[in-house]
Coordinates of C-alpha atoms in Angstrom, one line a residue:
X1 CA 84.3 72.0 119.8
X2 CA 84.8 75.6 118.8
X3 CA 87.6 77.6 120.5
X4 CA 86.1 79.4 123.5
X5 CA 87.1 82.7 124.9
X6 CA 86.1 83.0 128.7
X7 CA 86.1 86.6 129.8
X8 CA 86.7 87.1 133.7
X9 CA 85.1 90.4 135.3
X10 CA 84.4 91.6 138.8
X11 CA 86.0 94.1 141.2
X12 CA 89.1 94.3 142.2
X13 CA 90.4 92.1 144.7
X14 CA 87.7 89.8 144.4
X15 CA 89.7 87.0 143.5
X16 CA 89.5 86.9 139.6
X17 CA 93.3 86.0 139.0
X18 CA 94.0 83.6 142.1
X19 CA 90.7 81.5 140.7
X20 CA 92.1 81.8 137.3
X21 CA 95.2 80.1 138.7
X22 CA 93.1 77.6 140.9
X23 CA 91.2 76.4 137.1
X24 CA 94.2 76.3 135.0
X25 CA 97.4 76.5 137.3
X26 CA 98.7 79.7 135.4
X27 CA 99.7 82.6 137.3
X28 CA 98.5 85.7 135.0
X29 CA 99.9 88.3 137.0
X30 CA 103.4 88.0 135.7
X31 CA 104.7 92.1 135.8
X32 CA 106.9 93.3 139.1
X33 CA 104.6 95.7 139.7
X34 CA 101.6 93.5 139.6
X35 CA 103.3 91.0 141.8
X36 CA 104.3 93.9 144.2
X37 CA 100.8 95.8 144.4
X38 CA 99.1 92.5 144.6
X39 CA 96.6 93.7 141.8
X40 CA 95.9 93.0 138.0
X41 CA 97.5 96.1 136.1
X42 CA 97.6 94.3 132.1
X43 CA 95.4 91.5 130.6
X44 CA 96.6 88.1 131.7
X45 CA 96.0 84.9 129.6
X46 CA 95.2 81.2 130.8
X47 CA 94.3 78.1 128.8
X48 CA 91.7 75.6 130.1
X49 CA 92.3 72.2 128.1
X50 CA 93.0 72.5 124.4
X51 CA 89.5 74.7 123.3
X52 CA 89.4 77.2 126.1
X53 CA 91.4 80.4 126.9
X54 CA 90.5 82.6 130.1
X55 CA 91.4 86.3 129.9
X56 CA 92.3 87.8 133.3
X57 CA 91.2 91.6 133.4
X58 CA 91.9 94.5 135.8
X59 CA 89.0 95.2 138.5
X60 CA 90.2 98.6 139.6
X61 CA 88.5 101.3 138.3
X62 CA 91.4 102.9 137.1
X63 CA 91.8 99.9 134.5
X64 CA 88.5 99.5 133.1
X65 CA 89.7 100.6 129.5
X66 CA 92.3 97.3 129.7
X67 CA 89.3 95.4 131.2
X68 CA 86.9 96.7 127.9
X69 CA 89.8 95.5 125.6
X70 CA 90.2 92.2 127.4
X71 CA 86.5 91.3 127.2
X72 CA 86.1 92.7 123.6
X73 CA 85.7 89.3 121.8
X74 CA 84.6 86.9 124.8
X75 CA 82.2 84.0 124.0
X76 CA 81.5 83.3 128.1
X77 CA 81.7 85.7 130.9
X78 CA 82.9 84.7 134.3
X79 CA 81.7 87.4 137.0
X80 CA 83.5 87.1 140.1
X81 CA 81.8 88.7 142.8
X82 CA 83.5 87.8 146.8
X83 CA 81.3 86.9 149.1
X84 CA 82.7 89.1 151.9
X85 CA 82.4 92.2 150.1
X86 CA 79.3 91.7 147.9
X87 CA 78.4 93.5 144.9
X88 CA 80.8 96.5 144.3
X89 CA 81.3 99.7 141.5
X90 CA 83.2 97.6 139.3
X91 CA 80.8 94.5 139.7
X92 CA 78.3 96.5 138.3
X93 CA 80.0 98.1 135.6
X94 CA 82.0 95.0 134.5
X95 CA 78.3 93.6 133.8
X96 CA 77.1 96.5 132.0
X97 CA 80.2 96.5 129.8
X98 CA 79.5 92.7 129.0
X99 CA 75.9 93.3 128.4
X100 CA 76.8 96.3 125.9
X101 CA 79.0 94.0 123.9
X102 CA 76.3 91.5 123.4
X103 CA 78.5 88.6 125.3
X104 CA 75.1 86.1 125.7
X105 CA 76.2 83.4 127.9
X106 CA 77.8 83.4 131.5
X107 CA 78.4 82.2 135.1
X108 CA 78.9 84.0 138.4
X109 CA 81.4 82.9 140.8
X110 CA 80.6 83.8 144.3
X111 CA 84.3 83.6 145.5
X112 CA 85.9 83.7 149.0
X113 CA 82.9 81.5 150.4
X114 CA 85.5 80.4 153.3
X115 CA 85.2 83.8 155.0
X116 CA 81.6 84.0 155.5
X117 CA 78.7 82.1 157.2
X118 CA 76.2 79.8 155.2
X119 CA 73.3 82.2 155.6
X120 CA 75.3 85.0 154.4
X121 CA 76.2 83.1 151.3
X122 CA 72.2 82.3 151.1
X123 CA 71.5 86.2 151.1
X124 CA 74.5 86.8 148.7
X125 CA 73.1 84.6 146.2
X126 CA 69.5 86.3 146.4
X127 CA 71.3 89.8 146.0
X128 CA 73.1 88.3 142.9
X129 CA 69.9 87.3 141.2
X130 CA 68.2 90.6 141.7
X131 CA 71.6 92.1 140.7
X132 CA 71.3 90.1 137.2
X133 CA 68.1 90.7 136.6
X134 CA 67.3 91.9 133.1
X135 CA 71.0 91.0 132.3
X136 CA 72.5 88.0 129.9
X137 CA 73.4 86.8 133.6
X138 CA 69.7 86.6 134.9
X139 CA 69.7 82.9 134.9
X140 CA 73.4 81.9 134.8
X141 CA 74.3 79.5 137.4
X142 CA 76.0 81.0 140.5
X143 CA 78.9 78.7 141.7
X144 CA 79.9 78.7 145.3
X145 CA 83.9 78.7 145.1
X146 CA 86.7 79.6 146.9
X147 CA 89.8 80.0 144.9
X148 CA 92.4 79.9 148.1
X149 CA 91.0 76.4 149.4
X150 CA 90.0 74.7 146.1
X151 CA 86.5 74.3 147.2
X152 CA 84.1 74.2 144.3
X153 CA 87.0 74.6 141.8
X154 CA 85.9 71.7 140.0
X155 CA 82.1 72.3 139.6
X156 CA 83.0 75.6 138.4
X157 CA 85.3 74.0 135.9
X158 CA 82.9 71.5 135.0
X159 CA 80.2 74.5 134.4
X160 CA 82.7 76.0 132.1
X161 CA 83.0 73.0 129.8
X162 CA 79.8 72.3 129.7
X163 CA 79.0 75.6 128.7
X164 CA 81.9 75.9 126.1
X165 CA 80.7 72.7 124.3
X166 CA 77.8 75.1 123.0
X167 CA 80.2 77.6 121.6
X168 CA 79.2 77.9 118.0
X169 CA 81.9 78.7 115.7
X170 CA 82.5 81.9 114.5
X171 CA 82.6 82.9 110.8
X172 CA 86.0 81.5 109.5
X173 CA 84.7 82.4 106.3
X174 CA 84.8 86.2 106.3
X175 CA 87.8 88.2 105.9
X176 CA 90.4 88.0 108.6
X177 CA 90.3 90.6 111.7
X178 CA 92.3 90.2 114.9
X179 CA 91.9 93.4 117.4
X180 CA 95.5 93.3 118.9
X181 CA 95.4 93.6 122.8
X182 CA 99.1 93.1 123.6
X183 CA 102.1 93.8 121.0
X184 CA 105.9 92.5 122.4
X185 CA 109.2 91.9 120.9
X186 CA 110.6 88.2 121.6
X187 CA 114.4 87.7 121.5
X188 CA 115.4 85.6 118.2
X189 CA 111.5 86.1 116.7
X190 CA 110.9 89.6 116.8
X191 CA 107.4 91.4 117.1
X192 CA 104.5 89.2 118.4
X193 CA 100.8 90.2 118.5
X194 CA 98.2 88.6 120.4
X195 CA 94.1 88.9 120.5
X196 CA 91.5 87.2 119.3
X197 CA 90.5 86.1 115.9
X198 CA 87.2 87.6 115.7
X199 CA 86.7 86.3 112.4
X200 CA 88.5 84.8 109.2
X201 CA 91.4 82.7 109.4
X202 CA 95.0 83.6 108.6
X203 CA 97.9 81.2 107.4
X204 CA 101.9 81.3 107.7
X205 CA 103.3 83.5 104.9
X206 CA 100.1 85.5 104.4
X207 CA 100.1 89.2 104.1
X208 CA 98.2 91.5 106.6
X209 CA 97.4 95.3 106.8
X210 CA 98.0 96.8 110.6
X211 CA 95.1 99.1 110.9
X212 CA 94.4 102.2 111.3
X213 CA 98.1 103.4 110.5
X214 CA 97.9 101.3 107.4
X215 CA 101.7 99.3 107.5
X216 CA 101.9 96.0 105.5
X217 CA 103.3 92.9 107.2
X218 CA 103.7 89.0 106.9
X219 CA 103.0 86.5 108.9
X220 CA 105.9 84.6 110.0
X221 CA 104.3 81.7 112.6
X222 CA 101.4 81.7 114.9
X223 CA 100.5 79.7 117.8
X224 CA 97.2 79.3 119.4
X225 CA 96.6 78.0 123.2
X226 CA 100.4 78.0 123.2
X227 CA 100.7 75.2 120.7
X228 CA 103.0 76.3 117.2
X229 CA 99.9 76.1 114.4
X230 CA 100.1 76.6 110.5
X231 CA 97.1 79.0 110.5
X232 CA 94.6 80.4 113.0
X233 CA 91.1 80.8 112.9
X234 CA 88.0 82.5 114.1
X235 CA 87.6 82.1 117.6
X236 CA 91.1 81.5 118.4
X237 CA 93.1 83.0 121.0
X238 CA 96.4 83.8 118.8
X239 CA 100.0 84.9 119.1
X240 CA 101.0 85.9 115.7
X241 CA 105.0 86.3 114.6
X242 CA 104.9 89.3 112.5
X243 CA 108.0 90.3 109.7
X244 CA 108.7 93.6 107.9
X245 CA 107.3 95.8 110.9
X246 CA 108.7 97.2 114.1
X247 CA 107.2 96.9 117.6
X248 CA 106.7 100.9 117.9
X249 CA 104.6 100.7 114.7
X250 CA 101.9 98.2 116.6
X251 CA 100.2 99.0 119.7
X252 CA 96.9 97.8 121.5
X253 CA 93.9 99.1 119.7
X254 CA 95.2 98.5 116.2
X255 CA 93.8 95.6 114.1
X256 CA 95.5 92.9 111.7
X257 CA 93.5 92.3 109.1
X258 CA 93.4 90.7 105.5
X259 CA 95.8 92.7 103.2
X260 CA 93.9 95.3 100.7
X261 CA 90.7 94.8 102.1
X262 CA 89.8 97.1 105.0
X263 CA 90.4 100.6 105.6
X264 CA 90.3 103.2 108.6
X265 CA 87.4 105.3 109.5
X266 CA 87.2 108.6 111.2
X267 CA 83.0 108.0 111.5
X268 CA 81.1 105.6 112.3
X269 CA 76.9 105.7 112.2
X270 CA 75.6 103.3 115.4
X271 CA 72.5 102.4 117.4
X272 CA 73.3 103.5 120.6
X273 CA 71.7 102.7 124.1
X274 CA 72.6 105.0 127.3
X275 CA 72.8 103.0 130.3
X276 CA 69.9 103.1 133.0
X277 CA 72.7 104.1 135.8
X278 CA 74.1 107.2 133.5
X279 CA 74.5 110.0 135.8
X280 CA 72.7 112.3 132.8
X281 CA 71.4 112.5 129.4
X282 CA 73.8 112.3 126.5
X283 CA 73.5 115.7 124.9
X284 CA 74.6 116.7 121.4
X285 CA 78.2 116.8 120.5
X286 CA 79.4 115.1 124.0
X287 CA 82.9 114.3 123.9
X288 CA 83.2 110.6 125.1
X289 CA 85.7 107.6 125.3
X290 CA 84.5 105.2 122.8
X291 CA 86.0 101.6 122.7
X292 CA 85.9 99.2 119.9
X293 CA 87.8 96.1 120.0
X294 CA 90.5 96.6 121.9
X295 CA 91.0 100.4 120.6
X296 CA 90.1 103.3 122.8
X297 CA 89.4 106.5 121.0
X298 CA 88.0 110.1 121.7
X299 CA 85.0 111.2 119.8
X300 CA 81.9 113.4 119.4
X301 CA 78.4 112.1 119.9
X302 CA 75.8 113.7 117.1
X303 CA 72.2 112.4 117.7
X304 CA 70.4 111.9 114.5
X305 CA 66.8 111.2 115.5
X306 CA 66.6 113.4 119.1
X307 CA 68.0 116.5 120.8
X308 CA 69.1 114.4 123.9
X309 CA 68.9 110.7 125.3
X310 CA 67.8 109.8 128.6
X311 CA 69.2 107.1 130.8
X312 CA 67.8 103.9 129.6
X313 CA 66.7 105.2 126.2
X314 CA 68.3 104.1 122.6
X315 CA 68.9 106.4 119.7
X316 CA 70.4 106.5 116.4
X317 CA 73.8 108.7 116.5
X318 CA 77.2 109.2 114.5
X319 CA 80.0 109.2 116.6
X320 CA 83.1 111.9 114.8
X321 CA 86.2 110.1 115.9
X322 CA 89.4 112.2 117.1
X323 CA 91.6 109.2 115.6
X324 CA 91.0 106.7 113.1
X325 CA 90.1 103.1 114.0
X326 CA 89.1 100.2 111.9
X327 CA 85.5 99.0 112.7
X328 CA 82.9 96.5 110.5
X329 CA 79.1 96.5 110.7
X330 CA 77.7 94.9 113.5
X331 CA 80.7 95.7 116.0
X332 CA 79.8 96.3 119.3
X333 CA 81.0 99.4 121.2
X334 CA 81.1 101.0 124.4
X335 CA 81.1 104.6 125.5
X336 CA 82.5 106.1 128.7
X337 CA 82.5 109.5 129.9
X338 CA 85.3 111.8 129.1
X339 CA 85.9 112.7 132.8
X340 CA 85.8 111.3 135.1
X341 CA 85.8 108.2 133.2
X342 CA 82.5 106.0 133.6
X343 CA 80.7 103.6 131.8
X344 CA 77.5 105.1 130.3
X345 CA 76.2 103.1 127.2
X346 CA 77.2 101.2 124.1
X347 CA 75.6 99.7 121.1
X348 CA 76.5 98.2 117.6
X349 CA 78.4 99.6 114.6
X350 CA 75.5 100.2 111.5
X351 CA 77.8 102.0 108.8
X352 CA 81.6 102.1 109.7
X353 CA 82.1 104.7 106.5
X354 CA 79.2 107.1 106.4
X355 CA 79.2 110.5 104.8
X356 CA 78.6 113.4 107.3
X357 CA 74.8 113.8 108.2
X358 CA 72.5 116.3 109.4
X359 CA 70.5 115.9 112.2
X360 CA 66.8 114.6 111.7
X361 CA 67.3 113.3 108.2
X362 CA 64.5 110.9 107.9
X363 CA 66.1 109.3 105.0
X364 CA 69.3 108.8 106.8
X365 CA 67.7 107.2 110.1
X366 CA 65.7 105.1 107.7
X367 CA 68.8 103.9 106.2
X368 CA 70.1 102.7 109.4
X369 CA 67.0 101.5 110.9
X370 CA 67.6 99.2 107.6
X371 CA 71.0 98.0 108.3
X372 CA 69.9 97.2 112.1
X373 CA 68.6 93.7 110.9
X374 CA 71.0 90.9 112.0
X375 CA 70.7 89.8 108.0
X376 CA 73.7 90.6 105.6
X377 CA 71.3 90.3 102.5
X378 CA 69.1 93.2 103.7
X379 CA 72.5 95.0 104.7
X380 CA 73.4 94.6 101.3
X381 CA 70.0 96.1 100.0
X382 CA 69.9 99.1 102.4
X383 CA 73.8 100.3 101.5
X384 CA 73.3 99.5 97.7
X385 CA 69.7 101.1 97.4
X386 CA 70.6 104.2 99.7
X387 CA 74.0 105.1 98.5
X388 CA 72.5 107.9 95.6
X389 CA 75.9 109.7 95.3
X390 CA 78.5 106.7 94.8
X391 CA 79.0 103.1 93.0
X392 CA 80.0 100.0 95.5
X393 CA 82.5 97.8 94.6
X394 CA 82.5 94.1 95.7
X395 CA 85.3 94.8 97.6
X396 CA 84.1 97.7 99.6
X397 CA 80.9 95.6 100.6
X398 CA 82.7 92.6 101.8
X399 CA 84.7 95.2 104.3
X400 CA 81.8 97.2 105.2
X401 CA 79.9 94.1 106.4
X402 CA 83.1 92.1 107.1
X403 CA 81.8 89.1 104.8
X404 CA 83.7 87.0 102.3
X405 CA 84.2 88.3 98.8
X406 CA 82.5 84.8 97.7
X407 CA 79.3 85.5 100.3
X408 CA 79.0 89.0 98.3
X409 CA 79.3 87.7 95.4
X410 CA 76.7 85.2 95.6
X411 CA 74.4 87.8 97.0
X412 CA 74.9 90.3 94.4
X413 CA 74.5 87.6 91.7
X414 CA 70.8 86.6 93.4
X415 CA 69.9 90.4 93.5
X416 CA 71.0 90.8 89.7
X417 CA 69.0 87.7 88.7
X418 CA 65.9 89.4 90.5
X419 CA 67.0 92.8 88.6
X420 CA 67.6 94.9 91.8
X421 CA 71.1 95.4 91.1
X422 CA 73.2 96.6 87.7
X423 CA 76.8 94.8 87.4
X424 CA 79.8 95.4 85.7
X425 CA 83.3 94.1 86.4
X426 CA 86.5 96.4 86.7
X427 CA 89.7 95.8 87.9
X428 CA 88.9 91.9 88.5
X429 CA 86.2 92.9 90.6
X430 CA 82.5 93.6 90.6
X431 CA 81.2 97.0 90.6
X432 CA 77.4 97.4 91.7
X433 CA 74.7 100.1 90.7
X434 CA 71.5 99.4 92.5
X435 CA 68.3 99.5 90.3
X436 CA 66.6 102.5 92.3
X437 CA 69.6 104.7 92.4
X438 CA 69.9 104.1 88.8
X439 CA 66.0 105.0 88.3
X440 CA 66.6 107.8 90.2
X441 CA 69.5 109.5 88.1
X442 CA 67.8 108.6 84.9
X443 CA 64.7 110.6 85.9
X444 CA 67.1 113.8 87.1
X445 CA 69.1 113.5 83.6
X446 CA 65.7 113.1 81.7
X447 CA 64.7 116.0 83.6
X448 CA 67.8 118.3 82.8
X449 CA 67.6 117.6 79.1
X450 CA 63.7 118.0 79.0
X451 CA 64.6 121.5 80.5
X452 CA 67.5 122.2 78.2
X453 CA 65.8 121.6 75.1
X454 CA 62.9 123.6 75.8
X455 CA 65.4 126.6 76.7
X456 CA 67.2 125.6 73.6
X457 CA 65.5 124.6 70.9
X458 CA 68.3 125.3 68.3
X459 CA 70.8 123.3 69.9
X460 CA 71.2 119.7 69.3
X461 CA 72.0 118.4 72.7
X462 CA 74.0 119.3 75.8
X463 CA 77.6 118.7 76.0
X464 CA 78.2 115.7 78.3
X465 CA 80.2 117.7 81.0
X466 CA 77.7 120.5 81.4
X467 CA 75.0 117.7 81.7
X468 CA 76.8 116.5 84.8
X469 CA 76.9 119.7 86.4
X470 CA 73.3 120.3 85.6
X471 CA 72.0 117.1 86.6
X472 CA 74.5 115.2 89.1
X473 CA 77.5 117.5 90.2
X474 CA 77.5 116.1 93.3
X475 CA 77.8 112.3 92.5
X476 CA 80.4 109.9 91.3
X477 CA 81.4 110.8 87.7
X478 CA 81.5 107.1 87.2
X479 CA 78.2 106.5 88.6
X480 CA 76.9 109.4 86.2
X481 CA 78.7 107.8 83.0
X482 CA 77.0 104.2 84.0
X483 CA 73.4 105.9 84.0
X484 CA 74.0 107.7 80.7
X485 CA 75.3 104.8 79.5
X486 CA 72.4 102.6 80.7
X487 CA 70.1 105.7 79.2
X488 CA 72.0 105.0 75.7
X489 CA 71.5 101.2 76.0
X490 CA 67.8 101.5 76.6
X491 CA 67.4 104.1 73.7
X492 CA 66.6 107.2 76.1
X493 CA 69.3 109.4 75.1
X494 CA 71.6 109.6 72.0
X495 CA 75.1 110.3 72.9
X496 CA 77.4 111.9 70.3
X497 CA 81.1 112.8 70.3
X498 CA 80.1 116.3 71.3
X499 CA 76.8 116.1 73.4
X500 CA 74.1 114.5 74.6
X501 CA 70.5 114.4 73.6
X502 CA 67.0 113.0 74.2
X503 CA 66.0 110.4 71.8
X504 CA 63.1 111.7 69.6
X505 CA 64.2 115.4 70.0
X506 CA 65.0 117.5 67.0
X507 CA 65.7 121.1 66.3
X508 CA 63.1 123.4 65.6
X509 CA 62.8 126.9 63.8
X510 CA 60.3 129.7 64.5
X511 CA 59.4 131.4 61.3
X512 CA 62.2 134.1 61.6
X513 CA 64.6 131.9 62.7
X514 CA 63.5 129.3 59.4
X515 CA 64.0 132.7 57.1
X516 CA 67.9 133.4 58.6
X517 CA 68.4 129.8 57.6
X518 CA 67.5 129.7 54.2
X519 CA 69.6 132.7 54.1
X520 CA 72.6 131.4 55.5
X521 CA 72.2 128.2 53.6
X522 CA 72.2 130.2 50.2
X523 CA 75.3 132.3 51.5
X524 CA 77.1 129.1 52.3
X525 CA 76.3 127.4 49.1
X526 CA 79.1 128.7 46.8
X527 CA 81.9 127.6 44.8
X528 CA 83.4 131.2 44.7
X529 CA 86.4 129.8 46.8
X530 CA 88.2 133.2 47.3
X531 CA 84.7 134.7 48.7
X532 CA 84.3 131.9 51.6
X533 CA 83.8 133.5 54.8
X534 CA 83.8 133.0 58.7
X535 CA 80.9 133.6 60.9
X536 CA 81.8 137.3 61.8
X537 CA 81.8 138.0 58.0
X538 CA 78.9 135.9 57.4
X539 CA 77.1 138.3 59.9
X540 CA 78.2 141.4 58.0
X541 CA 77.0 140.0 54.7
X542 CA 73.7 139.1 55.9
X543 CA 73.5 142.5 58.2
X544 CA 72.7 140.8 61.3
X545 CA 73.9 140.6 64.5
X546 CA 76.3 137.8 65.5
X547 CA 73.9 137.3 68.5
X548 CA 71.4 136.7 66.0
X549 CA 73.3 134.6 63.7
X550 CA 75.2 132.4 66.0
X551 CA 72.2 130.0 67.0
X552 CA 70.9 129.3 63.7
X553 CA 74.5 128.8 62.8
X554 CA 75.2 126.4 65.4
X555 CA 71.6 124.5 64.7
X556 CA 73.1 124.1 60.8
X557 CA 76.0 122.7 62.2
X558 CA 74.7 120.5 64.3
X559 CA 72.3 118.9 61.7
X560 CA 75.3 118.9 59.4
X561 CA 74.1 121.2 57.0
X562 CA 77.0 123.8 57.5
X563 CA 80.5 122.9 58.2
X564 CA 83.1 124.6 59.6
X565 CA 86.8 124.3 57.9
X566 CA 89.9 125.2 59.0
X567 CA 90.1 128.8 59.6
X568 CA 86.5 128.9 60.5
X569 CA 85.6 129.1 56.5
X570 CA 81.7 127.8 56.0
X571 CA 80.8 125.5 53.7
X572 CA 77.5 124.0 52.7
X573 CA 77.4 120.5 52.9
X574 CA 76.3 120.1 49.2
X575 CA 79.6 121.5 48.8
X576 CA 81.8 119.4 50.6
X577 CA 80.0 116.0 48.9
X578 CA 81.3 117.4 45.9
X579 CA 84.7 118.3 47.0
X580 CA 84.9 114.8 48.2
X581 CA 83.9 113.4 45.1
X582 CA 86.6 115.0 43.0
X583 CA 89.0 113.9 45.8
X584 CA 88.0 110.2 45.8
X585 CA 87.7 110.1 41.6
X586 CA 91.6 111.4 41.5
X587 CA 92.8 109.2 44.2
X588 CA 91.2 106.1 42.5
X589 CA 92.9 107.2 39.3
X590 CA 96.1 108.0 40.9
X591 CA 96.3 106.8 44.3
X592 CA 97.9 109.9 46.0
X593 CA 97.3 113.5 45.6
X594 CA 99.2 116.9 46.3
X595 CA 97.8 120.0 47.8
X596 CA 98.6 121.8 44.2
X597 CA 97.1 118.7 42.5
X598 CA 93.8 118.9 44.7
X599 CA 93.8 122.9 43.9
X600 CA 93.9 122.0 40.3
X601 CA 91.4 119.6 40.3
X602 CA 89.0 121.8 42.5
X603 CA 89.9 125.1 40.6
X604 CA 90.2 126.4 43.9
X605 CA 93.2 128.7 45.6
X606 CA 95.6 126.8 48.0
X607 CA 93.9 128.1 51.4
X608 CA 90.6 126.5 50.4
X609 CA 92.6 122.9 49.1
X610 CA 94.6 122.9 52.1
X611 CA 90.8 123.6 54.4
X612 CA 89.1 120.8 52.5
X613 CA 92.2 118.3 53.0
X614 CA 92.3 118.9 56.2
X615 CA 88.6 118.4 57.2
X616 CA 88.8 115.0 54.8
X617 CA 91.7 113.8 56.8
X618 CA 89.9 114.5 60.4
X619 CA 86.8 112.8 59.0
X620 CA 89.0 109.5 58.4
X621 CA 88.6 109.7 54.7
X622 CA 92.2 110.4 53.7
X623 CA 95.4 110.2 55.5
X624 CA 98.3 112.3 55.0
X625 CA 101.6 110.8 54.1
X626 CA 104.4 113.7 53.8
X627 CA 103.2 115.9 51.2
X628 CA 100.8 113.8 49.7
X629 CA 97.3 112.2 50.7
X630 CA 96.1 108.8 50.4
X631 CA 92.6 107.1 50.6
X632 CA 92.1 105.6 54.7
X633 CA 92.4 101.7 54.4
X634 CA 88.8 101.2 55.1
X635 CA 87.9 103.2 51.6
X636 CA 90.3 101.4 49.7

């Protein structure tokens, strides 16, 4: 049998705590203030057999946020209604909260039956049926009990056992997460955190992160249902003794998670439902109290597909948080008014790490609707295919979707096989680029290069950094580099050390430029070494402006026709070839050469000899060793 968490719910003084004691023998009101006032203030816990944990929650309206924390991860709800009081405000609010949190199974305990007549009980049952209509409790058994006298308690216990037998095991293969509902210090042991393991498993000695603060800790020991165990797993009501962290560093609302995987967030995208009982419409930028797991933070609601949400309506929204929290895809949440506190709605998390959205963005809404489908493969597809500005890692997908690395790996491998994604390994994990996103940036980069070639026909290509600015300046550089490399593999672009160009692009000279080209080539094809010139001197010699010369000279450099030596000296490639041949012959005969020896071999001045040798060093033809040059090893 899977472990089952039963959440108690109901109005104050309807007998929840006494009923827990009747079922289990445990009094969950232990604090002196609770004893003195006769009400539950903090969460209480009791165990029924080996596999059932009961969570007793406060019924007073002032402690509803504590109640939400207590029922955030329950499998079965037990709504307690006192027969003499009937349905009261917190009966309604608690049922709304359980419904919003996605609880699907439950029982109704009609308590204190010894205080009323049978005819009244029949009327109360009819009222409860009407009250539960349209909720997960509409077909739930109604059990008549008296926690005080014990009448009906055995029947209620049997009903609970029958229901918990049908509890499905939670995902133990997912990353470990435990929302903390209590943190306290035990003498001789240190810090203990309690909560329900919503996913995964953790063993003694394992490392955990405490989010959102990001503290690191180690599991010293663990208990479940009051027994020491070597590991706790999904569905367990657990107490975890942590080492390496102090009590003041952990509080209710924190989440213990698998180390190195999850990250806190300041925004979440959600599907939001406003309760029929909400006293007013929900408007843009409304400040609310957000409950996720055991955490409560203040947030602003940004409605994405409407201007306001009326009671009973649903919509897509982004919740912008005033403090960070830890959330994952599919997590349920509750919204309460800022003041006075009242539960008004809730829903499920679609994207726990979104970008900030504009309202009425159709593409954003379409993406979020795709994330609503309860299928992790479709969620992976939706996240990857719409992430136009960033790459995803396998680890990020696992954290966002609260799934194991192994499951995400299998999904990605299937998607690669059907050519829907491209995969690379980096740092021991997979990095993912969706084929749709790759195609999008291939088109944009191609368009940017096409425009550039049209505007600058004399330039061989566009510098890589400039191409990034023109085509993809708002995306991850890593994404741009990946797409560009892919384009090179597919023979769509050619990438040199200095520039990128479309395959098939060639420099084109018009008639005037072609005439200037011939004059430039003639001027730099010279063996008159003292007369070598830089670009400025060449412009004077040819009696043209520097502005007219530079594009043609740049094109000739790109084509490899003109070489720029040290000091800006310009020389035709034909002369460079001759100079290299002279150098190569000398080195084959003598194995090394000095500047003076090369000057004499070339019959040039020392300045030109040094410039030529530096050029050949840079080309990897020769290597300087002190005052001499030798042939580089590959050329020997």
